[in-house]
mmCIF file with all atom_site columns, C-alpha atoms in Angstrom:
data_model
loop_
_atom_site.group_PDB
_atom_site.id
_atom_site.type_symbol
_atom_site.label_atom_id
_atom_site.label_alt_id
_atom_site.label_comp_id
_atom_site.label_asym_id
_atom_site.label_entity_id
_atom_site.label_seq_id
_atom_site.pdbx_PDB_ins_code
_atom_site.Cartn_x
_atom_site.Cartn_y
_atom_site.Cartn_z
_atom_site.occupancy
_atom_site.B_iso_or_equiv
_atom_site.pdbx_formal_charge
_atom_site.auth_seq_id
_atom_site.auth_comp_id
_atom_site.auth_asym_id
_atom_site.auth_atom_id
_atom_site.pdbx_PDB_model_num
ATOM 1   C CA . MET A 1 1   ? 170.254 176.178 164.081 1.00 0.00 ? 1   MET A CA 1
ATOM 2   C CA . VAL A 1 2   ? 169.978 177.599 160.305 1.00 0.00 ? 2   VAL A CA 1
ATOM 3   C CA . ILE A 1 3   ? 172.082 180.803 160.009 1.00 0.00 ? 3   ILE A CA 1
ATOM 4   C CA . ALA A 1 4   ? 173.501 180.010 156.683 1.00 0.00 ? 4   ALA A CA 1
ATOM 5   C CA . ASN A 1 5   ? 170.366 181.280 154.783 1.00 0.00 ? 5   ASN A CA 1
ATOM 6   C CA . ASN A 1 6   ? 170.355 184.685 156.941 1.00 0.00 ? 6   ASN A CA 1
ATOM 7   C CA . LYS A 1 7   ? 172.576 187.136 155.422 1.00 0.00 ? 7   LYS A CA 1
ATOM 8   C CA . SER A 1 8   ? 171.734 189.753 157.976 1.00 0.00 ? 8   SER A CA 1
ATOM 9   C CA . THR A 1 9   ? 172.288 187.653 160.985 1.00 0.00 ? 9   THR A CA 1
ATOM 10  C CA . ILE A 1 10  ? 175.609 186.865 159.504 1.00 0.00 ? 10  ILE A CA 1
ATOM 11  C CA . VAL A 1 11  ? 176.574 190.347 158.686 1.00 0.00 ? 11  VAL A CA 1
ATOM 12  C CA . GLY A 1 12  ? 175.242 191.231 162.022 1.00 0.00 ? 12  GLY A CA 1
ATOM 13  C CA . LEU A 1 13  ? 177.029 188.800 163.871 1.00 0.00 ? 13  LEU A CA 1
ATOM 14  C CA . ILE A 1 14  ? 180.545 189.797 162.066 1.00 0.00 ? 14  ILE A CA 1
ATOM 15  C CA . LEU A 1 15  ? 179.862 193.341 163.014 1.00 0.00 ? 15  LEU A CA 1
ATOM 16  C CA . LEU A 1 16  ? 179.251 192.350 166.546 1.00 0.00 ? 16  LEU A CA 1
ATOM 17  C CA . ILE A 1 17  ? 182.479 190.213 166.838 1.00 0.00 ? 17  ILE A CA 1
ATOM 18  C CA . VAL A 1 18  ? 184.665 192.887 165.194 1.00 0.00 ? 18  VAL A CA 1
ATOM 19  C CA . PHE A 1 19  ? 183.289 195.571 167.621 1.00 0.00 ? 19  PHE A CA 1
ATOM 20  C CA . PHE A 1 20  ? 184.052 193.517 170.623 1.00 0.00 ? 20  PHE A CA 1
ATOM 21  C CA . LEU A 1 21  ? 187.555 192.398 169.338 1.00 0.00 ? 21  LEU A CA 1
ATOM 22  C CA . GLN A 1 22  ? 188.529 196.257 168.848 1.00 0.00 ? 22  GLN A CA 1
ATOM 23  C CA . PHE A 1 23  ? 187.067 196.745 172.076 1.00 0.00 ? 23  PHE A CA 1
ATOM 24  C CA . PHE A 1 24  ? 189.245 194.033 173.732 1.00 0.00 ? 24  PHE A CA 1
ATOM 25  C CA . PHE A 1 25  ? 192.235 194.419 172.152 1.00 0.00 ? 25  PHE A CA 1
ATOM 26  C CA . LYS A 1 26  ? 191.803 198.266 172.582 1.00 0.00 ? 26  LYS A CA 1
ATOM 27  C CA . LEU A 1 27  ? 192.540 198.555 168.738 1.00 0.00 ? 27  LEU A CA 1
ATOM 28  C CA . GLU A 1 28  ? 191.499 202.530 167.844 1.00 0.00 ? 28  GLU A CA 1
ATOM 29  C CA . TRP A 1 29  ? 192.095 204.481 164.793 1.00 0.00 ? 29  TRP A CA 1
ATOM 30  C CA . ASP A 1 30  ? 193.058 207.839 166.330 1.00 0.00 ? 30  ASP A CA 1
ATOM 31  C CA . TRP A 1 31  ? 190.971 210.023 163.901 1.00 0.00 ? 31  TRP A CA 1
ATOM 32  C CA . LEU A 1 32  ? 187.770 208.620 164.827 1.00 0.00 ? 32  LEU A CA 1
ATOM 33  C CA . PHE A 1 33  ? 188.777 208.884 168.239 1.00 0.00 ? 33  PHE A CA 1
ATOM 34  C CA . GLN A 1 34  ? 189.673 212.510 167.845 1.00 0.00 ? 34  GLN A CA 1
ATOM 35  C CA . LEU A 1 35  ? 186.215 212.805 166.377 1.00 0.00 ? 35  LEU A CA 1
ATOM 36  C CA . GLN A 1 36  ? 184.691 210.876 168.864 1.00 0.00 ? 36  GLN A CA 1
ATOM 37  C CA . GLU A 1 37  ? 185.747 213.481 171.655 1.00 0.00 ? 37  GLU A CA 1
ATOM 38  C CA . GLN A 1 38  ? 184.605 216.376 169.680 1.00 0.00 ? 38  GLN A CA 1
ATOM 39  C CA . GLN A 1 39  ? 181.353 217.562 171.480 1.00 0.00 ? 39  GLN A CA 1
ATOM 40  C CA . MET A 1 40  ? 179.609 218.248 167.914 1.00 0.00 ? 40  MET A CA 1
ATOM 41  C CA . TYR A 1 41  ? 180.644 215.134 166.327 1.00 0.00 ? 41  TYR A CA 1
ATOM 42  C CA . LYS A 1 42  ? 179.008 213.515 169.873 1.00 0.00 ? 42  LYS A CA 1
ATOM 43  C CA . ARG A 1 43  ? 175.836 214.859 169.499 1.00 0.00 ? 43  ARG A CA 1
ATOM 44  C CA . TRP A 1 44  ? 175.115 214.582 165.486 1.00 0.00 ? 44  TRP A CA 1
ATOM 45  C CA . SER A 1 45  ? 176.345 211.059 165.685 1.00 0.00 ? 45  SER A CA 1
ATOM 46  C CA . GLY A 1 46  ? 174.186 210.458 168.964 1.00 0.00 ? 46  GLY A CA 1
ATOM 47  C CA . LEU A 1 47  ? 171.311 211.887 167.092 1.00 0.00 ? 47  LEU A CA 1
ATOM 48  C CA . ALA A 1 48  ? 171.977 209.285 164.087 1.00 0.00 ? 48  ALA A CA 1
ATOM 49  C CA . LEU A 1 49  ? 171.813 206.746 166.413 1.00 0.00 ? 49  LEU A CA 1
ATOM 50  C CA . ALA A 1 50  ? 169.252 207.779 168.206 1.00 0.00 ? 50  ALA A CA 1
ATOM 51  C CA . LEU A 1 51  ? 167.068 208.221 164.892 1.00 0.00 ? 51  LEU A CA 1
ATOM 52  C CA . PHE A 1 52  ? 168.065 204.666 164.453 1.00 0.00 ? 52  PHE A CA 1
ATOM 53  C CA . ILE A 1 53  ? 166.838 203.387 167.328 1.00 0.00 ? 53  ILE A CA 1
ATOM 54  C CA . VAL A 1 54  ? 163.379 205.496 167.134 1.00 0.00 ? 54  VAL A CA 1
ATOM 55  C CA . PHE A 1 55  ? 163.233 204.016 163.480 1.00 0.00 ? 55  PHE A CA 1
ATOM 56  C CA . GLN A 1 56  ? 163.399 200.688 164.345 1.00 0.00 ? 56  GLN A CA 1
ATOM 57  C CA . TRP A 1 57  ? 160.177 200.994 166.233 1.00 0.00 ? 57  TRP A CA 1
ATOM 58  C CA . VAL A 1 58  ? 158.644 201.668 162.527 1.00 0.00 ? 58  VAL A CA 1
ATOM 59  C CA . LEU A 1 59  ? 158.331 197.585 162.566 1.00 0.00 ? 59  LEU A CA 1
ATOM 60  C CA . THR A 1 60  ? 155.901 197.897 165.628 1.00 0.00 ? 60  THR A CA 1
ATOM 61  C CA . GLY A 1 61  ? 153.620 200.713 163.954 1.00 0.00 ? 61  GLY A CA 1
ATOM 62  C CA . THR A 1 62  ? 153.384 198.463 161.118 1.00 0.00 ? 62  THR A CA 1
ATOM 63  C CA . ARG A 1 63  ? 152.325 195.444 163.052 1.00 0.00 ? 63  ARG A CA 1
ATOM 64  C CA . VAL A 1 64  ? 150.201 197.456 165.224 1.00 0.00 ? 64  VAL A CA 1
ATOM 65  C CA . ILE A 1 65  ? 148.213 199.859 162.911 1.00 0.00 ? 65  ILE A CA 1
ATOM 66  C CA . LYS A 1 66  ? 145.660 198.354 160.742 1.00 0.00 ? 66  LYS A CA 1
ATOM 67  C CA . LYS A 1 67  ? 146.264 200.131 157.408 1.00 0.00 ? 67  LYS A CA 1
ATOM 68  C CA . PHE A 1 68  ? 150.147 199.609 157.685 1.00 0.00 ? 68  PHE A CA 1
ATOM 69  C CA . ARG A 1 69  ? 150.033 196.045 157.945 1.00 0.00 ? 69  ARG A CA 1
ATOM 70  C CA . LYS A 1 70  ? 150.697 195.559 154.329 1.00 0.00 ? 70  LYS A CA 1
ATOM 71  C CA . TYR A 1 71  ? 154.019 196.707 155.099 1.00 0.00 ? 71  TYR A CA 1
ATOM 72  C CA . ALA A 1 72  ? 154.990 194.913 157.895 1.00 0.00 ? 72  ALA A CA 1
ATOM 73  C CA . MET A 1 73  ? 157.244 192.500 155.791 1.00 0.00 ? 73  MET A CA 1
ATOM 74  C CA . SER A 1 74  ? 158.812 194.531 153.937 1.00 0.00 ? 74  SER A CA 1
ATOM 75  C CA . MET A 1 75  ? 159.790 196.857 157.026 1.00 0.00 ? 75  MET A CA 1
ATOM 76  C CA . GLN A 1 76  ? 160.772 193.415 158.707 1.00 0.00 ? 76  GLN A CA 1
ATOM 77  C CA . THR A 1 77  ? 163.446 193.142 156.163 1.00 0.00 ? 77  THR A CA 1
ATOM 78  C CA . ILE A 1 78  ? 164.680 196.564 156.521 1.00 0.00 ? 78  ILE A CA 1
ATOM 79  C CA . HIS A 1 79  ? 164.633 196.197 160.260 1.00 0.00 ? 79  HIS A CA 1
ATOM 80  C CA . LYS A 1 80  ? 166.679 193.136 160.391 1.00 0.00 ? 80  LYS A CA 1
ATOM 81  C CA . TRP A 1 81  ? 169.192 195.016 158.044 1.00 0.00 ? 81  TRP A CA 1
ATOM 82  C CA . LEU A 1 82  ? 169.622 197.837 160.233 1.00 0.00 ? 82  LEU A CA 1
ATOM 83  C CA . GLY A 1 83  ? 169.714 195.602 163.455 1.00 0.00 ? 83  GLY A CA 1
ATOM 84  C CA . ALA A 1 84  ? 172.690 193.684 161.602 1.00 0.00 ? 84  ALA A CA 1
ATOM 85  C CA . VAL A 1 85  ? 174.983 197.179 160.857 1.00 0.00 ? 85  VAL A CA 1
ATOM 86  C CA . SER A 1 86  ? 173.900 198.680 164.466 1.00 0.00 ? 86  SER A CA 1
ATOM 87  C CA . PRO A 1 87  ? 177.288 197.870 165.799 1.00 0.00 ? 87  PRO A CA 1
ATOM 88  C CA . LEU A 1 88  ? 178.930 199.704 163.214 1.00 0.00 ? 88  LEU A CA 1
ATOM 89  C CA . LEU A 1 89  ? 176.541 202.773 163.882 1.00 0.00 ? 89  LEU A CA 1
ATOM 90  C CA . PHE A 1 90  ? 177.188 202.226 167.757 1.00 0.00 ? 90  PHE A CA 1
ATOM 91  C CA . TYR A 1 91  ? 181.025 202.383 167.078 1.00 0.00 ? 91  TYR A CA 1
ATOM 92  C CA . ILE A 1 92  ? 180.674 205.229 164.796 1.00 0.00 ? 92  ILE A CA 1
ATOM 93  C CA . HIS A 1 93  ? 179.248 207.089 167.766 1.00 0.00 ? 93  HIS A CA 1
ATOM 94  C CA . SER A 1 94  ? 181.348 205.523 170.276 1.00 0.00 ? 94  SER A CA 1
ATOM 95  C CA . ALA A 1 95  ? 184.135 202.807 170.168 1.00 0.00 ? 95  ALA A CA 1
ATOM 96  C CA . GLN A 1 96  ? 183.754 202.305 174.421 1.00 0.00 ? 96  GLN A CA 1
ATOM 97  C CA . LEU A 1 97  ? 181.223 200.805 176.147 1.00 0.00 ? 97  LEU A CA 1
ATOM 98  C CA . GLY A 1 98  ? 181.025 203.854 178.503 1.00 0.00 ? 98  GLY A CA 1
ATOM 99  C CA . TYR A 1 99  ? 180.605 203.607 182.546 1.00 0.00 ? 99  TYR A CA 1
ATOM 100 C CA . GLY A 1 100 ? 177.904 203.678 184.884 1.00 0.00 ? 100 GLY A CA 1
ATOM 101 C CA . TYR A 1 101 ? 174.306 203.769 183.213 1.00 0.00 ? 101 TYR A CA 1
ATOM 102 C CA . LEU A 1 102 ? 176.152 204.111 179.927 1.00 0.00 ? 102 LEU A CA 1
ATOM 103 C CA . LEU A 1 103 ? 177.824 200.422 180.479 1.00 0.00 ? 103 LEU A CA 1
ATOM 104 C CA . LEU A 1 104 ? 174.367 199.296 181.149 1.00 0.00 ? 104 LEU A CA 1
ATOM 105 C CA . LEU A 1 105 ? 172.846 200.946 178.019 1.00 0.00 ? 105 LEU A CA 1
ATOM 106 C CA . SER A 1 106 ? 175.770 199.624 176.162 1.00 0.00 ? 106 SER A CA 1
ATOM 107 C CA . TYR A 1 107 ? 174.965 195.830 177.369 1.00 0.00 ? 107 TYR A CA 1
ATOM 108 C CA . ILE A 1 108 ? 171.296 196.117 176.887 1.00 0.00 ? 108 ILE A CA 1
ATOM 109 C CA . PHE A 1 109 ? 171.928 197.478 173.586 1.00 0.00 ? 109 PHE A CA 1
ATOM 110 C CA . PHE A 1 110 ? 174.097 194.806 172.548 1.00 0.00 ? 110 PHE A CA 1
ATOM 111 C CA . SER A 1 111 ? 172.251 191.912 174.198 1.00 0.00 ? 111 SER A CA 1
ATOM 112 C CA . ASN A 1 112 ? 169.147 193.113 172.283 1.00 0.00 ? 112 ASN A CA 1
ATOM 113 C CA . THR A 1 113 ? 171.104 193.104 169.008 1.00 0.00 ? 113 THR A CA 1
ATOM 114 C CA . LEU A 1 114 ? 172.300 189.665 169.560 1.00 0.00 ? 114 LEU A CA 1
ATOM 115 C CA . LEU A 1 115 ? 168.716 188.725 170.638 1.00 0.00 ? 115 LEU A CA 1
ATOM 116 C CA . GLY A 1 116 ? 167.579 190.109 167.057 1.00 0.00 ? 116 GLY A CA 1
ATOM 117 C CA . TYR A 1 117 ? 170.123 188.229 165.732 1.00 0.00 ? 117 TYR A CA 1
ATOM 118 C CA . LEU A 1 118 ? 168.657 184.991 166.562 1.00 0.00 ? 118 LEU A CA 1
ATOM 119 C CA . ASN A 1 119 ? 165.645 185.649 165.615 1.00 0.00 ? 119 ASN A CA 1
ATOM 120 C CA . LEU A 1 120 ? 162.933 182.713 164.754 1.00 0.00 ? 120 LEU A CA 1
ATOM 121 C CA . ASP A 1 121 ? 163.803 182.727 161.395 1.00 0.00 ? 121 ASP A CA 1
ATOM 122 C CA . VAL A 1 122 ? 167.465 181.782 162.244 1.00 0.00 ? 122 VAL A CA 1
ATOM 123 C CA . ILE A 1 123 ? 166.361 179.193 165.148 1.00 0.00 ? 123 ILE A CA 1
ATOM 124 C CA . LYS A 1 124 ? 163.766 177.666 162.901 1.00 0.00 ? 124 LYS A CA 1
ATOM 125 C CA . ASN A 1 125 ? 161.645 176.539 165.621 1.00 0.00 ? 125 ASN A CA 1
ATOM 126 C CA . ASN A 1 126 ? 157.702 176.953 164.974 1.00 0.00 ? 126 ASN A CA 1
ATOM 127 C CA . SER A 1 127 ? 156.886 176.872 168.939 1.00 0.00 ? 127 SER A CA 1
ATOM 128 C CA . GLU A 1 128 ? 154.177 179.536 169.989 1.00 0.00 ? 128 GLU A CA 1
ATOM 129 C CA . ALA A 1 129 ? 155.617 179.630 173.594 1.00 0.00 ? 129 ALA A CA 1
ATOM 130 C CA . LEU A 1 130 ? 159.251 180.283 172.285 1.00 0.00 ? 130 LEU A CA 1
ATOM 131 C CA . PHE A 1 131 ? 158.301 183.247 169.991 1.00 0.00 ? 131 PHE A CA 1
ATOM 132 C CA . LYS A 1 132 ? 156.214 184.928 172.410 1.00 0.00 ? 132 LYS A CA 1
ATOM 133 C CA . GLY A 1 133 ? 158.921 184.471 174.862 1.00 0.00 ? 133 GLY A CA 1
ATOM 134 C CA . TRP A 1 134 ? 161.265 185.643 172.314 1.00 0.00 ? 134 TRP A CA 1
ATOM 135 C CA . MET A 1 135 ? 159.178 188.467 171.161 1.00 0.00 ? 135 MET A CA 1
ATOM 136 C CA . ILE A 1 136 ? 158.416 189.668 174.918 1.00 0.00 ? 136 ILE A CA 1
ATOM 137 C CA . ALA A 1 137 ? 162.150 189.799 175.790 1.00 0.00 ? 137 ALA A CA 1
ATOM 138 C CA . HIS A 1 138 ? 163.226 191.607 172.599 1.00 0.00 ? 138 HIS A CA 1
ATOM 139 C CA . VAL A 1 139 ? 160.436 194.173 173.074 1.00 0.00 ? 139 VAL A CA 1
ATOM 140 C CA . ALA A 1 140 ? 161.099 194.960 176.781 1.00 0.00 ? 140 ALA A CA 1
ATOM 141 C CA . LEU A 1 141 ? 164.749 195.202 176.060 1.00 0.00 ? 141 LEU A CA 1
ATOM 142 C CA . SER A 1 142 ? 163.689 197.524 173.175 1.00 0.00 ? 142 SER A CA 1
ATOM 143 C CA . ILE A 1 143 ? 161.763 199.593 175.366 1.00 0.00 ? 143 ILE A CA 1
ATOM 144 C CA . ILE A 1 144 ? 164.527 199.901 178.145 1.00 0.00 ? 144 ILE A CA 1
ATOM 145 C CA . VAL A 1 145 ? 167.040 201.240 175.574 1.00 0.00 ? 145 VAL A CA 1
ATOM 146 C CA . THR A 1 146 ? 164.834 203.583 174.480 1.00 0.00 ? 146 THR A CA 1
ATOM 147 C CA . ILE A 1 147 ? 164.245 204.890 177.853 1.00 0.00 ? 147 ILE A CA 1
ATOM 148 C CA . MET A 1 148 ? 167.872 204.717 178.647 1.00 0.00 ? 148 MET A CA 1
ATOM 149 C CA . MET A 1 149 ? 168.572 206.731 175.392 1.00 0.00 ? 149 MET A CA 1
ATOM 150 C CA . VAL A 1 150 ? 166.270 209.292 176.375 1.00 0.00 ? 150 VAL A CA 1
ATOM 151 C CA . PHE A 1 151 ? 167.612 209.735 179.730 1.00 0.00 ? 151 PHE A CA 1
ATOM 152 C CA . HIS A 1 152 ? 171.083 209.550 178.528 1.00 0.00 ? 152 HIS A CA 1
ATOM 153 C CA . ILE A 1 153 ? 170.191 212.243 175.742 1.00 0.00 ? 153 ILE A CA 1
ATOM 154 C CA . THR A 1 154 ? 168.822 214.228 178.927 1.00 0.00 ? 154 THR A CA 1
ATOM 155 C CA . MET A 1 155 ? 171.799 213.667 180.760 1.00 0.00 ? 155 MET A CA 1
ATOM 156 C CA . VAL A 1 156 ? 173.772 215.105 178.107 1.00 0.00 ? 156 VAL A CA 1
ATOM 157 C CA . PHE A 1 157 ? 172.202 218.247 177.494 1.00 0.00 ? 157 PHE A CA 1
ATOM 158 C CA . TYR A 1 158 ? 171.087 219.122 180.800 1.00 0.00 ? 158 TYR A CA 1
ATOM 159 C CA . TYR A 1 159 ? 174.914 219.174 182.072 1.00 0.00 ? 159 TYR A CA 1
ATOM 160 C CA . LYS A 1 160 ? 176.530 220.954 179.061 1.00 0.00 ? 160 LYS A CA 1
#
């Protein structure tokens, strides 16, 4: 594996490790924890996280829609860097993984994030089967995260 040439992967892995270190060692910033307890903060930071997830789908649009294909390479770079900072965006919304379906959503979100870090630019493997398998897994997890995000938003506003 050649990770040294992929700065977004290095940044992403560091942020992912730091997120889980703070989680397991229960390192908290009181001011952020108090903010995360406020309903309006939860909603606005949740909106930011939801917009981030929706924006990550723009890469698919640039690959699928013919007239936008010329933007696919630059969009891929933006997609990777946004994916790299996703643990930070998640942390701003919630320093916890949640319970029940939120725990499952967190696991799938971070699994997909890690899978994104280990993309084929990092693995440096020209295998068509590996590429297809990686792409299918990444897109499938992205679809699941998006569906669970919509479910989460529905539950938040339905029960409040």
